[in-house]
Amino acid sequence: MPSAIVNEYFRTNKLPQIWCPGCGHGIITRAITVAIDKLGFDRDKICVVSGIGCSSRATGYLDFDTLHTTHGRALAFATGVKLANPEMKVIVITGDGDASAIGGNHFIHACRRNIGITTIVFNNNIYGMTGGQYSPTTPKFDKGTTAPYGNIDKAFDIPTLAAAAGATYVGRSTAYHTNLLISLIENGLKNDGFSLIEAVSSCPTYYGRKNKKGSAVDMLEWQKDHAVNISAASKMTPEALEGKFLIGEFKNSPEPEYTSEYQKIIDRFIKE
Amino acid sequence: MKRKAQLMQGNEACVEGAIAAGMRFFAGYPITPSTEIAEISAEKLPCVGGKFIQMEDEIASMAAIIGASLTGLKSMTATSGPGFSLKQENLGYASISEVPCVVVNVQRGGPSTGLPTSPAQGEIMQARWGTHGDHPVIALTPSSVKETFELTIRAFNLAEKYRMPVILLMDEVIGHMRERVELPEISELEIANRKRPGVSKDAYKPYKADEDLIPPMANFGEGYRYHVTGLVHDETGFPSNSSSVADKLVRRLMDKIETHKDDIIQWEEQNTEDADIVIVSIGGVSRASDTAMKMLRAKGLKVGTFRPITVWPFPEKRLQELAERVKTFVVAEMNLGQMVLEVERIIKDKAEIKRVNKVNGEAVYPEEITAVIEEVL
Ligand SMILES: Cc1ncc(C[n+]2csc(CCOP(=O)(O)OP(=O)(O)O)c2C)c(N)n1
Ligand code: SF4
Ligand SMILES: [Mg+2]
């Protein structure tokens, strides 16, 4: 039985979705709708944009204006939507590969412009849709179908990248820590400028199997055991933090938003 | 009523035409010889309440205009050779998702970085086949500053009417040429707008075409809450793996243009009534063709010109008719033979076909055309 949230915000006639049983992407997609619901936004003024990947398929199931674009380009399409109609709340759903490999350039520039888009990166540390190749967030020495002997690339830390590039709201949570995830997305949506929330997801089918991470439940347990809230981390020793990763709100420093800055130019020069 | 005559560059006329047609969004990335189009758009758009954005590259620019068009703003991007290559993937996206937009390509010498400041016509085939898969293409090729103004408006009108990207295929000769032009009053122009849904929001199916094969288009933000994807999709806009849905969609996209060819195709011909020889050319080369024709007519030779204004779809029917009488076609172009392939395909062995080709970064000179014709005789 779909829950009230699902009935309200999902295109229930398009369900069940294409994701594998135990995939983390469904939990994160649901968290996005809960955050929207809490904020009480006008759903006719919400546009959700995605790229290509398992994660990016989420747009098809959400009952808003939805735009499923090309691989890596969601933020560039979303920039067009937002600048053309700043009234709209624009949300981007993207994968680790979509956002930080093929779409890496669009990603840093959307951050730099501080354009009013809330981006949620579904990070499963792998290219799920194409069958388990290593991505820019695959941990060093982990395996993928194109890294049969272990990945020698260093991984990106997406929130650090976003903050350095100029995003004004940045956070990370996991599919396991849904309440935190919902509140980060809510705060991200409240920020006028560019918000980046990394949602640690899980791909039991490819990443999990290749790297012997156990079942889907085991992978969620792993998130629970290895995530440390940033507020707790400051009181922990480096040894205690070894092998752990941080979750929570990393940056919240509002700055003027891009489309409102552009509106000021229009107001100065408009002739009609 | 005409506005007063002014000296204007081709690229400038393009922006004037675009704004007159209702362009309110431009996204671009600088590249010679198209840069002035971005610069002038940046200056003029805010004055009419429109938006300009310089994106991080041409891929992003193409994406941004599609996003903007979905909210209802008439949108355009402009580029040259290397940038046109980068736009191809999202051009295909605009085709399958049927989003109106205008893509200007001011051609320069290629391949690759090639000859950045020199004219060429090396993208005639790329304009047709540059993005993957079967898709319709409309590409317009102006041959003067005034015509650049007119065809930019027409590009927007066709994009809106047929819900697809339309390419304005200029060349450096036209982009950078200055001519004195008298632009018409805005009120005199014919402006087309996309067909709007005639059903309730609940009943709206974004890809359900009317009898004319064109689906009405709702804008994002109006409450229709629909899905747009580059995947093969059914009438509701949602992806489908069904072979019959795929077949139906791709065929409709092609037929949408095929069945309206007579409304779309334009060409210009001069002195073809009695011509034994017809020079075929587009854009900047047509100016040399005109001069060549006059030079040869002065010598008593029966020479005419044929200038496709829509290079795609190509004015096939008319060329076939001409081939019934004309003995020789001379196809002049700033490449090593692209449009001539289409001419050969259409004419087959009904007439002799000669080529004038140039890729050294210089425009085609009339003497180069007359030389080939004098050889024929
Ligand atoms: C231009 C282009 N290159 C490659 C692909 C193939 N492709 C589809 S999805 C994908 C990776 C998706 O990975 P990610 O963004 O991490 O999403 P996930 O499937 O893991 O959720 C790739 C490489 C494509 N569709 N387009
Ligand atoms: S392949 Fe991985 S990411 Fe894709 S649906 Fe399956 S579990 Fe999820
Ligand atoms: Mg992934």
CSV table of C-alpha atoms in Angstrom, one decimal, chain A residues 11 14 43-45 47-48 52 57 59-61 63-71 73 75-88 102 105-107 109-110 112-113 115 258 262-263 265-267 269-272, chain B residues 24-26 41-43 45-57 59-71 73 89-90 93 201 219-231 234 236 238-239 241:
chain,number,residue,atom,x,y,z
A,11,ARG,CA,2.7,9.4,-10.4
A,14,LYS,CA,3.9,4.8,-13.3
A,43,ARG,CA,3.4,22.0,-6.7
A,44,ASP,CA,2.6,23.7,-10.0
A,45,LYS,CA,5.6,25.9,-9.6
A,47,CYS,CA,10.3,21.7,-11.7
A,48,VAL,CA,12.4,18.6,-11.1
A,52,ILE,CA,20.8,10.1,-17.1
A,57,ARG,CA,15.0,8.0,-13.6
A,59,THR,CA,11.8,12.4,-12.3
A,60,GLY,CA,9.5,10.0,-14.2
A,61,TYR,CA,7.7,9.1,-11.0
A,63,ASP,CA,4.1,14.5,-10.1
A,64,PHE,CA,5.6,17.9,-11.0
A,65,ASP,CA,6.9,19.4,-14.2
A,66,THR,CA,9.7,17.0,-14.8
A,67,LEU,CA,12.6,17.1,-17.2
A,68,HIS,CA,14.7,14.0,-17.8
A,69,THR,CA,17.6,15.4,-19.8
A,70,THR,CA,20.9,14.1,-21.3
A,71,HIS,CA,23.8,12.5,-19.3
A,73,ARG,CA,23.6,18.1,-18.4
A,75,LEU,CA,22.1,21.5,-14.2
A,76,ALA,CA,22.5,23.3,-17.6
A,77,PHE,CA,18.9,22.6,-18.5
A,78,ALA,CA,17.8,23.5,-15.0
A,79,THR,CA,19.7,26.8,-15.3
A,80,GLY,CA,17.6,27.6,-18.4
A,81,VAL,CA,14.4,26.8,-16.6
A,82,LYS,CA,15.3,28.8,-13.5
A,83,LEU,CA,16.6,31.9,-15.3
A,84,ALA,CA,13.7,31.9,-17.7
A,85,ASN,CA,11.1,31.5,-14.9
A,86,PRO,CA,12.6,32.5,-11.5
A,87,GLU,CA,9.2,31.9,-9.8
A,88,MET,CA,9.8,28.2,-10.1
A,102,ILE,CA,30.4,14.1,-17.4
A,105,ASN,CA,31.9,21.4,-15.4
A,106,HIS,CA,28.2,22.3,-15.2
A,107,PHE,CA,28.3,21.4,-11.5
A,109,HIS,CA,29.6,26.6,-12.6
A,110,ALA,CA,26.1,26.2,-11.2
A,112,ARG,CA,29.7,29.4,-8.7
A,113,ARG,CA,26.7,31.3,-10.0
A,115,ILE,CA,21.6,30.1,-9.0
A,258,TYR,CA,21.8,34.7,-9.6
A,262,TYR,CA,19.9,39.5,-13.2
A,263,GLN,CA,16.5,41.0,-12.5
A,265,ILE,CA,19.9,44.5,-14.6
A,266,ILE,CA,16.5,44.2,-16.2
A,267,ASP,CA,15.0,46.7,-13.8
A,269,PHE,CA,17.6,48.9,-18.4
A,270,ILE,CA,14.1,47.8,-19.4
A,271,LYS,CA,12.5,50.2,-21.9
A,272,GLU,CA,8.9,49.1,-21.9
B,24,ARG,CA,13.5,36.6,-24.7
B,25,PHE,CA,16.3,34.1,-23.8
B,26,PHE,CA,19.7,33.6,-25.1
B,41,SER,CA,22.0,39.9,-27.2
B,42,ALA,CA,23.6,40.5,-23.8
B,43,GLU,CA,23.2,44.2,-24.4
B,45,LEU,CA,17.8,41.5,-24.1
B,46,PRO,CA,17.5,43.1,-20.6
B,47,CYS,CA,16.1,46.2,-22.4
B,48,VAL,CA,13.1,44.2,-23.5
B,49,GLY,CA,12.8,42.2,-20.3
B,50,GLY,CA,14.6,39.2,-21.7
B,51,LYS,CA,17.4,37.1,-20.3
B,52,PHE,CA,21.0,36.5,-21.5
B,53,ILE,CA,23.4,34.0,-19.9
B,54,GLN,CA,26.9,33.1,-20.9
B,55,MET,CA,27.2,29.4,-20.1
B,56,GLU,CA,30.3,27.4,-19.4
B,57,ASP,CA,30.3,25.8,-22.9
B,59,ILE,CA,26.7,21.9,-24.5
B,60,ALA,CA,25.4,23.9,-21.6
B,61,SER,CA,24.1,26.7,-23.8
B,62,MET,CA,22.1,24.3,-25.9
B,63,ALA,CA,20.7,22.7,-22.7
B,64,ALA,CA,19.8,26.1,-21.2
B,65,ILE,CA,17.8,27.2,-24.2
B,66,ILE,CA,15.8,24.0,-24.2
B,67,GLY,CA,15.0,24.5,-20.5
B,68,ALA,CA,14.1,28.1,-21.0
B,69,SER,CA,11.9,27.3,-24.0
B,70,LEU,CA,10.0,24.8,-21.9
B,71,THR,CA,8.9,27.6,-19.6
B,73,LEU,CA,10.3,31.9,-23.6
B,89,GLU,CA,23.7,15.8,-28.6
B,90,ASN,CA,21.3,18.3,-27.2
B,93,TYR,CA,17.2,16.1,-27.5
B,201,LYS,CA,-4.9,20.1,-17.5
B,219,ASN,CA,4.6,25.6,-20.6
B,220,PHE,CA,6.3,24.4,-17.4
B,221,GLY,CA,5.0,26.3,-14.4
B,222,GLU,CA,1.4,26.5,-15.7
B,223,GLY,CA,0.1,23.5,-13.8
B,224,TYR,CA,0.1,20.8,-16.5
B,225,ARG,CA,2.8,18.9,-14.6
B,226,TYR,CA,4.1,16.8,-17.5
B,227,HIS,CA,7.2,14.8,-18.2
B,228,VAL,CA,9.8,15.5,-20.9
B,229,THR,CA,12.4,13.0,-21.7
B,230,GLY,CA,15.0,12.2,-24.5
B,231,LEU,CA,14.0,8.5,-24.3
B,234,ASP,CA,4.4,7.6,-25.8
B,236,THR,CA,1.8,10.9,-22.4
B,238,PHE,CA,6.6,8.8,-20.5
B,239,PRO,CA,9.3,6.4,-21.6
B,241,ASN,CA,10.2,0.2,-24.7
